[in-house]
Each structure stands twice: as structure tokens, then as C-alpha cells.
Amino acid sequence: MNEQWVREGFEHYYVVPKTDGEVYEEQVLLSHMITGLLPCELRRTEDEEAYYFHLVSADLYIDQIGKLDARNFFMDLITVIEKAEEHLLNPDHFILTPRHVYVFDGKPALCYVPGNGSDITEQLREFVQSCIDRLDYRNRSQVTFFYELHNRLRKSPVSLDGLKQFITPEPVMNEMEQELPGTKEFMQEESFNRKRKKNSRMQVCSAMLYIPLLFSAAYFAARAWNEGMTYPNLRGIVIGGFLIALNT
């Protein structure tokens, strides 16, 4: 593949000669139907036809690797490849090398060349290996992610759907439910039982408080009957009645 990078004024292009790829693939590519692909145009000269991929405001991912969340970036990258498959494009025609994977607004900007490329899984594995060579090993979470992803890509077979599940694993609760059917229902029942026991204890305590409260209110009422409605007796009756109502 005779490729080159050219500059025209303030614009930069990645240029690769046209091959005998499928006409349909070229139509999809040039129509810009898929978000995540580098904008492309077909130019004809006297000698040949070539695809010009516009690199405006795009940086190489390998140069931005320490500034972006690797897990989100690779999830977006696989999503772009899946969208291409939905448009009947061959994923093996992506060019995934450190010199061809770009970033635009934090998202992947990939190069798709009809008729060129190689096995997408092998390309991904080699690309991840190149990323590992550029890692900042002080970022342990990023280092762990890349090594685990590289190890996953070494296993066969590897599917895009399997990679997506690896990159965004299911919540632990879902895994528990799969391993132990009925786990969620059991935990809900346990929570309900705990609340019911707590309410029962509160009811018992409330009932036991009625005895001293009633006795106190009756005591001050008896004093008021014998001594008259003095301020202390009135205060005792009012406080006792209020506490009985509050306990209820």
C-alpha cells in the first residue's frame, strides 16, 4: 500500500491509492454515512485515483494515550466497527496502526480503505501492543486494562461483542443473579423481614411506655382533684397527655 501524508495549505491529508475494492464500500465511505470514519474524498489524476482522508483537527491516539480514558475510547472504537458492519462494510478493511488511529473531540476517527487491510482481530492485538509500549506505568488502572485487553485478544476466537462485554463488564449484582437464580428476590425479602422486625420492636417499646405515661397523668389528675388545679398539677397533666399522644 503506497501511502503518504500530504499538506495543502492548512489542511492535512492521508493519501492512499485506490484499489479494486467493492464499489458499494466506496459509495458508503465517500457519502460519510458512518460517524467515526475519517472524512474521505476520491481524487483522480492523470496517473491514478487515490483516497484523500482529511485529518483536520485530528491527533493520533498514540500521542494522546495518557489523556484519554482507554476503556471509553476502545468501546467507541468497537462501536464504529460494528456500525460499519451494519452498513455491510468489511471490518478487515479498517487500518488500525499507531499511524492510522486518530482522535477527534475525544472520539475515534478511523481510516477505512476498501480493498486494503488485514484481519481486524490481529490488527487490534498489534495496535494494543503498540499502546502498551507507550504507557505511563504510574497509571496502574490503564496499564491493567491494556494488558488484560491484549491477553483477551490473544485468545481465539474473539468477537466484537465479546470484546464489548469485556470492556464494560456487567454489574456484580447481575453476575450474582446469573450464578444464583432468585438472589435479587431473596435480598428484597430479607430487607422486608428486617423492616418488619424493626417495626415490631418499636411497637412493643411503645406499648410498654404507655404504663408509666398513664400512671404519671393519673397521678397529677388525682392531685388536682384533692389539691385543686395548681400550676404544677396542670403542667403534669398537660405534659403527660402530650407524651401519650406522641407515643401513640
PDB file of C-alpha atoms in Angstrom:
ATOM      1  CA  MET A   1       0.000   0.000   0.000  1.00  0.00           C
ATOM      2  CA  ASN A   2       1.795   3.132  -1.253  1.00  0.00           C
ATOM      3  CA  GLU A   3       0.602   5.689   1.256  1.00  0.00           C
ATOM      4  CA  GLN A   4       1.655   9.216   2.030  1.00  0.00           C
ATOM      5  CA  TRP A   5       0.740  12.184   4.186  1.00  0.00           C
ATOM      6  CA  VAL A   6       0.417  15.485   2.370  1.00  0.00           C
ATOM      7  CA  ARG A   7      -0.234  19.069   3.370  1.00  0.00           C
ATOM      8  CA  GLU A   8      -2.214  21.544   1.306  1.00  0.00           C
ATOM      9  CA  GLY A   9      -2.133  24.968   2.895  1.00  0.00           C
ATOM     10  CA  PHE A  10      -3.545  24.489   6.382  1.00  0.00           C
ATOM     11  CA  GLU A  11      -5.097  21.115   5.558  1.00  0.00           C
ATOM     12  CA  HIS A  12      -3.532  17.702   6.138  1.00  0.00           C
ATOM     13  CA  TYR A  13      -4.440  14.508   4.311  1.00  0.00           C
ATOM     14  CA  TYR A  14      -3.606  10.857   4.487  1.00  0.00           C
ATOM     15  CA  VAL A  15      -3.459   9.628   0.890  1.00  0.00           C
ATOM     16  CA  VAL A  16      -3.677   6.030  -0.287  1.00  0.00           C
ATOM     17  CA  PRO A  17      -4.121   4.832  -3.891  1.00  0.00           C
ATOM     18  CA  LYS A  18      -7.491   3.363  -4.804  1.00  0.00           C
ATOM     19  CA  THR A  19      -7.634  -0.410  -5.112  1.00  0.00           C
ATOM     20  CA  ASP A  20     -10.094  -2.796  -6.701  1.00  0.00           C
ATOM     21  CA  GLY A  21     -12.384  -2.791  -3.689  1.00  0.00           C
ATOM     22  CA  GLU A  22     -16.139  -3.113  -3.750  1.00  0.00           C
ATOM     23  CA  VAL A  23     -17.932  -0.188  -5.383  1.00  0.00           C
ATOM     24  CA  TYR A  24     -20.554  -0.263  -2.631  1.00  0.00           C
ATOM     25  CA  GLU A  25     -17.891   0.187   0.039  1.00  0.00           C
ATOM     26  CA  GLU A  26     -16.544   3.225  -1.768  1.00  0.00           C
ATOM     27  CA  GLN A  27     -20.025   4.746  -2.011  1.00  0.00           C
ATOM     28  CA  VAL A  28     -20.598   4.333   1.725  1.00  0.00           C
ATOM     29  CA  LEU A  29     -17.158   5.739   2.530  1.00  0.00           C
ATOM     30  CA  LEU A  30     -17.484   8.825   0.324  1.00  0.00           C
ATOM     31  CA  SER A  31     -21.031   9.583   1.483  1.00  0.00           C
ATOM     32  CA  HIS A  32     -19.856   9.996   5.116  1.00  0.00           C
ATOM     33  CA  MET A  33     -22.687   7.796   6.379  1.00  0.00           C
ATOM     34  CA  ILE A  34     -20.793   6.431   9.394  1.00  0.00           C
ATOM     35  CA  THR A  35     -19.741   8.596  12.334  1.00  0.00           C
ATOM     36  CA  GLY A  36     -16.230   7.698  13.444  1.00  0.00           C
ATOM     37  CA  LEU A  37     -14.682   7.310   9.981  1.00  0.00           C
ATOM     38  CA  LEU A  38     -12.223   9.911   8.732  1.00  0.00           C
ATOM     39  CA  PRO A  39     -13.830  12.205   6.104  1.00  0.00           C
ATOM     40  CA  CYS A  40     -12.722  10.989   2.693  1.00  0.00           C
ATOM     41  CA  GLU A  41     -12.809  12.103  -0.920  1.00  0.00           C
ATOM     42  CA  LEU A  42     -11.723  10.411  -4.132  1.00  0.00           C
ATOM     43  CA  ARG A  43      -9.361  12.376  -6.353  1.00  0.00           C
ATOM     44  CA  ARG A  44      -8.370  11.491  -9.891  1.00  0.00           C
ATOM     45  CA  THR A  45      -5.101  12.473 -11.523  1.00  0.00           C
ATOM     46  CA  GLU A  46      -3.569  11.521 -14.844  1.00  0.00           C
ATOM     47  CA  ASP A  47      -1.749   8.585 -13.285  1.00  0.00           C
ATOM     48  CA  GLU A  48      -4.134   7.175 -10.680  1.00  0.00           C
ATOM     49  CA  GLU A  49      -7.062   7.563  -8.352  1.00  0.00           C
ATOM     50  CA  ALA A  50      -6.500   7.986  -4.645  1.00  0.00           C
ATOM     51  CA  TYR A  51      -8.458   8.312  -1.422  1.00  0.00           C
ATOM     52  CA  TYR A  52      -7.744  11.518   0.484  1.00  0.00           C
ATOM     53  CA  PHE A  53      -8.572  11.226   4.192  1.00  0.00           C
ATOM     54  CA  HIS A  54      -8.978  14.628   5.812  1.00  0.00           C
ATOM     55  CA  LEU A  55      -7.028  14.906   9.081  1.00  0.00           C
ATOM     56  CA  VAL A  56      -8.322  18.307  10.156  1.00  0.00           C
ATOM     57  CA  SER A  57      -8.225  18.780  13.952  1.00  0.00           C
ATOM     58  CA  ALA A  58      -7.350  15.103  14.415  1.00  0.00           C
ATOM     59  CA  ASP A  59      -4.485  13.812  16.571  1.00  0.00           C
ATOM     60  CA  LEU A  60      -3.012  10.351  16.690  1.00  0.00           C
ATOM     61  CA  TYR A  61      -4.369   8.297  19.574  1.00  0.00           C
ATOM     62  CA  ILE A  62      -0.895   7.011  20.378  1.00  0.00           C
ATOM     63  CA  ASP A  63       0.108  10.615  21.188  1.00  0.00           C
ATOM     64  CA  GLN A  64      -2.976  11.203  23.360  1.00  0.00           C
ATOM     65  CA  ILE A  65      -2.975   7.869  25.165  1.00  0.00           C
ATOM     66  CA  GLY A  66      -2.278   9.376  28.580  1.00  0.00           C
ATOM     67  CA  LYS A  67      -5.021  11.999  28.262  1.00  0.00           C
ATOM     68  CA  LEU A  68      -7.988   9.801  27.349  1.00  0.00           C
ATOM     69  CA  ASP A  69      -9.934   7.129  29.181  1.00  0.00           C
ATOM     70  CA  ALA A  70      -8.774   3.949  27.440  1.00  0.00           C
ATOM     71  CA  ARG A  71     -11.871   1.927  28.309  1.00  0.00           C
ATOM     72  CA  ASN A  72     -14.254   4.502  26.821  1.00  0.00           C
ATOM     73  CA  PHE A  73     -12.071   5.016  23.749  1.00  0.00           C
ATOM     74  CA  PHE A  74     -11.915   1.324  22.867  1.00  0.00           C
ATOM     75  CA  MET A  75     -15.639   0.930  23.478  1.00  0.00           C
ATOM     76  CA  ASP A  76     -16.236   3.747  20.978  1.00  0.00           C
ATOM     77  CA  LEU A  77     -13.729   2.203  18.553  1.00  0.00           C
ATOM     78  CA  ILE A  78     -15.517  -1.153  18.559  1.00  0.00           C
ATOM     79  CA  THR A  79     -18.860   0.631  18.179  1.00  0.00           C
ATOM     80  CA  VAL A  80     -17.581   2.326  14.998  1.00  0.00           C
ATOM     81  CA  ILE A  81     -16.515  -1.052  13.587  1.00  0.00           C
ATOM     82  CA  GLU A  82     -19.937  -2.516  14.422  1.00  0.00           C
ATOM     83  CA  LYS A  83     -21.688   0.377  12.662  1.00  0.00           C
ATOM     84  CA  ALA A  84     -19.536  -0.302   9.595  1.00  0.00           C
ATOM     85  CA  GLU A  85     -20.632  -3.951   9.674  1.00  0.00           C
ATOM     86  CA  GLU A  86     -24.263  -2.803   9.820  1.00  0.00           C
ATOM     87  CA  HIS A  87     -23.606  -0.967   6.539  1.00  0.00           C
ATOM     88  CA  LEU A  88     -22.170  -4.205   5.091  1.00  0.00           C
ATOM     89  CA  LEU A  89     -18.567  -2.973   5.216  1.00  0.00           C
ATOM     90  CA  ASN A  90     -15.775  -5.474   5.791  1.00  0.00           C
ATOM     91  CA  PRO A  91     -14.147  -4.807   9.208  1.00  0.00           C
ATOM     92  CA  ASP A  92     -10.847  -6.199   7.876  1.00  0.00           C
ATOM     93  CA  HIS A  93     -10.573  -3.128   5.641  1.00  0.00           C
ATOM     94  CA  PHE A  94     -10.001  -0.814   8.596  1.00  0.00           C
ATOM     95  CA  ILE A  95      -6.390   0.315   9.028  1.00  0.00           C
ATOM     96  CA  LEU A  96      -5.617   0.130  12.739  1.00  0.00           C
ATOM     97  CA  THR A  97      -1.994   1.028  13.320  1.00  0.00           C
ATOM     98  CA  PRO A  98      -0.416   3.715  15.539  1.00  0.00           C
ATOM     99  CA  ARG A  99      -0.117   5.914  12.430  1.00  0.00           C
ATOM    100  CA  HIS A 100      -3.750   5.494  11.364  1.00  0.00           C
ATOM    101  CA  VAL A 101      -5.913   5.623  14.508  1.00  0.00           C
ATOM    102  CA  TYR A 102      -6.844   9.253  15.152  1.00  0.00           C
ATOM    103  CA  VAL A 103      -8.794  11.114  17.808  1.00  0.00           C
ATOM    104  CA  PHE A 104     -11.328  13.864  17.111  1.00  0.00           C
ATOM    105  CA  ASP A 105     -13.098  15.504  20.083  1.00  0.00           C
ATOM    106  CA  GLY A 106     -12.045  12.577  22.259  1.00  0.00           C
ATOM    107  CA  LYS A 107     -13.643  10.014  19.924  1.00  0.00           C
ATOM    108  CA  PRO A 108     -12.007   7.577  17.471  1.00  0.00           C
ATOM    109  CA  ALA A 109     -11.529   8.745  13.889  1.00  0.00           C
ATOM    110  CA  LEU A 110     -10.679   5.623  11.887  1.00  0.00           C
ATOM    111  CA  CYS A 111      -9.383   5.001   8.416  1.00  0.00           C
ATOM    112  CA  TYR A 112     -11.315   2.598   6.182  1.00  0.00           C
ATOM    113  CA  VAL A 113      -9.735   1.717   2.820  1.00  0.00           C
ATOM    114  CA  PRO A 114     -11.825  -0.523   0.510  1.00  0.00           C
ATOM    115  CA  GLY A 115      -9.742  -3.491  -0.584  1.00  0.00           C
ATOM    116  CA  ASN A 116      -6.927  -2.892   1.931  1.00  0.00           C
ATOM    117  CA  GLY A 117      -6.247  -4.089   5.435  1.00  0.00           C
ATOM    118  CA  SER A 118      -5.984  -7.437   7.187  1.00  0.00           C
ATOM    119  CA  ASP A 119      -7.668  -9.473   9.923  1.00  0.00           C
ATOM    120  CA  ILE A 120      -9.302  -6.990  12.299  1.00  0.00           C
ATOM    121  CA  THR A 121      -8.565  -9.048  15.417  1.00  0.00           C
ATOM    122  CA  GLU A 122      -4.883  -9.276  14.585  1.00  0.00           C
ATOM    123  CA  GLN A 123      -4.804  -5.555  13.839  1.00  0.00           C
ATOM    124  CA  LEU A 124      -6.394  -4.785  17.203  1.00  0.00           C
ATOM    125  CA  ARG A 125      -3.916  -7.019  19.022  1.00  0.00           C
ATOM    126  CA  GLU A 126      -0.922  -5.357  17.361  1.00  0.00           C
ATOM    127  CA  PHE A 127      -2.384  -1.904  17.983  1.00  0.00           C
ATOM    128  CA  VAL A 128      -2.891  -2.650  21.678  1.00  0.00           C
ATOM    129  CA  GLN A 129       0.688  -3.933  21.857  1.00  0.00           C
ATOM    130  CA  SER A 130       1.889  -0.625  20.385  1.00  0.00           C
ATOM    131  CA  CYS A 131      -0.148   1.229  23.023  1.00  0.00           C
ATOM    132  CA  ILE A 132       1.429  -0.835  25.796  1.00  0.00           C
ATOM    133  CA  ASP A 133       4.867   0.286  24.639  1.00  0.00           C
ATOM    134  CA  ARG A 134       3.800   3.923  25.157  1.00  0.00           C
ATOM    135  CA  LEU A 135       2.058   3.589  28.537  1.00  0.00           C
ATOM    136  CA  ASP A 136       2.835   5.606  31.630  1.00  0.00           C
ATOM    137  CA  TYR A 137       3.289   2.808  34.160  1.00  0.00           C
ATOM    138  CA  ARG A 138       2.376   5.105  37.026  1.00  0.00           C
ATOM    139  CA  ASN A 139      -1.230   4.848  35.833  1.00  0.00           C
ATOM    140  CA  ARG A 140      -1.947   1.371  37.174  1.00  0.00           C
ATOM    141  CA  SER A 141      -5.587   1.157  36.101  1.00  0.00           C
ATOM    142  CA  GLN A 142      -4.692   1.995  32.493  1.00  0.00           C
ATOM    143  CA  VAL A 143      -1.775  -0.457  32.460  1.00  0.00           C
ATOM    144  CA  THR A 144      -4.011  -3.202  33.864  1.00  0.00           C
ATOM    145  CA  PHE A 145      -6.692  -2.536  31.247  1.00  0.00           C
ATOM    146  CA  PHE A 146      -4.295  -2.700  28.291  1.00  0.00           C
ATOM    147  CA  TYR A 147      -2.602  -5.885  29.473  1.00  0.00           C
ATOM    148  CA  GLU A 148      -5.932  -7.605  30.112  1.00  0.00           C
ATOM    149  CA  LEU A 149      -7.236  -6.455  26.710  1.00  0.00           C
ATOM    150  CA  HIS A 150      -4.071  -7.703  24.982  1.00  0.00           C
ATOM    151  CA  ASN A 151      -4.405 -11.055  26.730  1.00  0.00           C
ATOM    152  CA  ARG A 152      -8.065 -11.279  25.672  1.00  0.00           C
ATOM    153  CA  LEU A 153      -7.153 -10.562  22.044  1.00  0.00           C
ATOM    154  CA  ARG A 154      -4.634 -13.388  22.094  1.00  0.00           C
ATOM    155  CA  LYS A 155      -7.363 -15.885  22.813  1.00  0.00           C
ATOM    156  CA  SER A 156      -9.325 -17.441  19.994  1.00  0.00           C
ATOM    157  CA  PRO A 157     -11.998 -16.921  18.858  1.00  0.00           C
ATOM    158  CA  VAL A 158     -12.562 -13.231  19.588  1.00  0.00           C
ATOM    159  CA  SER A 159     -15.764 -11.419  18.612  1.00  0.00           C
ATOM    160  CA  LEU A 160     -16.556  -7.740  18.746  1.00  0.00           C
ATOM    161  CA  ASP A 161     -19.496  -8.444  21.022  1.00  0.00           C
ATOM    162  CA  GLY A 162     -17.225 -10.423  23.347  1.00  0.00           C
ATOM    163  CA  LEU A 163     -14.756  -7.546  23.451  1.00  0.00           C
ATOM    164  CA  LYS A 164     -17.539  -5.104  24.331  1.00  0.00           C
ATOM    165  CA  GLN A 165     -18.633  -7.329  27.203  1.00  0.00           C
ATOM    166  CA  PHE A 166     -15.024  -7.497  28.395  1.00  0.00           C
ATOM    167  CA  ILE A 167     -14.529  -3.737  28.212  1.00  0.00           C
ATOM    168  CA  THR A 168     -17.756  -2.980  30.094  1.00  0.00           C
ATOM    169  CA  PRO A 169     -18.383  -5.969  32.372  1.00  0.00           C
ATOM    170  CA  GLU A 170     -21.857  -6.483  33.731  1.00  0.00           C
ATOM    171  CA  PRO A 171     -22.545  -5.210  37.255  1.00  0.00           C
ATOM    172  CA  VAL A 172     -21.647  -7.589  40.068  1.00  0.00           C
ATOM    173  CA  MET A 173     -25.304  -7.900  41.019  1.00  0.00           C
ATOM    174  CA  ASN A 174     -26.168  -9.263  37.567  1.00  0.00           C
ATOM    175  CA  GLU A 175     -23.395 -11.847  37.840  1.00  0.00           C
ATOM    176  CA  MET A 176     -24.721 -12.936  41.239  1.00  0.00           C
ATOM    177  CA  GLU A 177     -28.210 -13.323  39.823  1.00  0.00           C
ATOM    178  CA  GLN A 178     -26.866 -15.456  36.979  1.00  0.00           C
ATOM    179  CA  GLU A 179     -24.908 -17.689  39.347  1.00  0.00           C
ATOM    180  CA  LEU A 180     -27.649 -17.840  41.993  1.00  0.00           C
ATOM    181  CA  PRO A 181     -31.130 -17.562  40.458  1.00  0.00           C
ATOM    182  CA  GLY A 182     -33.535 -15.700  42.726  1.00  0.00           C
ATOM    183  CA  THR A 183     -30.777 -13.754  44.526  1.00  0.00           C
ATOM    184  CA  LYS A 184     -32.481 -10.409  43.940  1.00  0.00           C
ATOM    185  CA  GLU A 185     -35.838 -11.658  45.201  1.00  0.00           C
ATOM    186  CA  PHE A 186     -34.148 -13.211  48.244  1.00  0.00           C
ATOM    187  CA  MET A 187     -32.395  -9.945  49.140  1.00  0.00           C
ATOM    188  CA  GLN A 188     -35.654  -7.993  48.747  1.00  0.00           C
ATOM    189  CA  GLU A 189     -37.430 -10.448  51.038  1.00  0.00           C
ATOM    190  CA  GLU A 190     -34.637 -10.211  53.604  1.00  0.00           C
ATOM    191  CA  SER A 191     -34.877  -6.412  53.563  1.00  0.00           C
ATOM    192  CA  PHE A 192     -38.662  -6.605  54.079  1.00  0.00           C
ATOM    193  CA  ASN A 193     -38.240  -9.031  57.003  1.00  0.00           C
ATOM    194  CA  ARG A 194     -35.693  -6.743  58.678  1.00  0.00           C
ATOM    195  CA  LYS A 195     -38.030  -3.774  58.385  1.00  0.00           C
ATOM    196  CA  ARG A 196     -40.933  -5.824  59.775  1.00  0.00           C
ATOM    197  CA  LYS A 197     -38.871  -6.960  62.794  1.00  0.00           C
ATOM    198  CA  LYS A 198     -37.771  -3.378  63.441  1.00  0.00           C
ATOM    199  CA  ASN A 199     -41.395  -2.165  63.360  1.00  0.00           C
ATOM    200  CA  SER A 200     -42.433  -4.966  65.749  1.00  0.00           C
ATOM    201  CA  ARG A 201     -39.749  -3.960  68.266  1.00  0.00           C
ATOM    202  CA  MET A 202     -40.859  -0.340  68.066  1.00  0.00           C
ATOM    203  CA  GLN A 203     -44.478  -1.317  68.694  1.00  0.00           C
ATOM    204  CA  VAL A 204     -43.526  -3.340  71.776  1.00  0.00           C
ATOM    205  CA  CYS A 205     -41.472  -0.460  73.194  1.00  0.00           C
ATOM    206  CA  SER A 206     -44.307   1.966  72.505  1.00  0.00           C
ATOM    207  CA  ALA A 207     -46.804  -0.259  74.305  1.00  0.00           C
ATOM    208  CA  MET A 208     -44.516  -0.572  77.336  1.00  0.00           C
ATOM    209  CA  LEU A 209     -44.224   3.222  77.570  1.00  0.00           C
ATOM    210  CA  TYR A 210     -47.997   3.602  77.924  1.00  0.00           C
ATOM    211  CA  ILE A 211     -47.923   2.227  81.512  1.00  0.00           C
ATOM    212  CA  PRO A 212     -45.633   4.878  83.088  1.00  0.00           C
ATOM    213  CA  LEU A 213     -47.145   7.640  80.989  1.00  0.00           C
ATOM    214  CA  LEU A 214     -50.709   6.758  82.009  1.00  0.00           C
ATOM    215  CA  PHE A 215     -49.635   6.393  85.640  1.00  0.00           C
ATOM    216  CA  SER A 216     -47.974   9.833  85.560  1.00  0.00           C
ATOM    217  CA  ALA A 217     -51.025  11.511  84.019  1.00  0.00           C
ATOM    218  CA  ALA A 218     -53.339   9.782  86.528  1.00  0.00           C
ATOM    219  CA  TYR A 219     -51.107  10.841  89.433  1.00  0.00           C
ATOM    220  CA  PHE A 220     -51.281  14.529  88.574  1.00  0.00           C
ATOM    221  CA  ALA A 221     -55.030  14.273  87.860  1.00  0.00           C
ATOM    222  CA  ALA A 222     -55.565  12.798  91.369  1.00  0.00           C
ATOM    223  CA  ARG A 223     -53.523  15.598  92.924  1.00  0.00           C
ATOM    224  CA  ALA A 224     -55.549  18.165  91.043  1.00  0.00           C
ATOM    225  CA  TRP A 225     -58.762  16.580  92.404  1.00  0.00           C
ATOM    226  CA  ASN A 226     -57.525  16.739  96.008  1.00  0.00           C
ATOM    227  CA  GLU A 227     -55.443  19.970  95.946  1.00  0.00           C
ATOM    228  CA  GLY A 228     -57.051  21.910  93.165  1.00  0.00           C
ATOM    229  CA  MET A 229     -55.762  22.754  89.692  1.00  0.00           C
ATOM    230  CA  THR A 230     -52.459  24.281  90.695  1.00  0.00           C
ATOM    231  CA  TYR A 231     -49.769  25.121  88.156  1.00  0.00           C
ATOM    232  CA  PRO A 232     -47.595  22.022  88.915  1.00  0.00           C
ATOM    233  CA  ASN A 233     -50.613  19.719  88.616  1.00  0.00           C
ATOM    234  CA  LEU A 234     -51.764  21.362  85.380  1.00  0.00           C
ATOM    235  CA  ARG A 235     -48.246  21.126  83.950  1.00  0.00           C
ATOM    236  CA  GLY A 236     -48.019  17.420  84.865  1.00  0.00           C
ATOM    237  CA  ILE A 237     -51.388  16.642  83.254  1.00  0.00           C
ATOM    238  CA  VAL A 238     -50.543  18.563  80.047  1.00  0.00           C
ATOM    239  CA  ILE A 239     -47.065  17.006  79.678  1.00  0.00           C
ATOM    240  CA  GLY A 240     -48.413  13.537  80.407  1.00  0.00           C
ATOM    241  CA  GLY A 241     -51.190  13.924  77.829  1.00  0.00           C
ATOM    242  CA  PHE A 242     -48.750  15.255  75.227  1.00  0.00           C
ATOM    243  CA  LEU A 243     -46.328  12.334  75.729  1.00  0.00           C
ATOM    244  CA  ILE A 244     -49.198   9.832  75.465  1.00  0.00           C
ATOM    245  CA  ALA A 245     -50.304  11.403  72.175  1.00  0.00           C
ATOM    246  CA  LEU A 246     -46.728  11.498  70.873  1.00  0.00           C
ATOM    247  CA  ASN A 247     -46.160   7.851  71.793  1.00  0.00           C
ATOM    248  CA  THR A 248     -49.376   6.920  70.009  1.00  0.00           C
TER     249      THR A 248
END
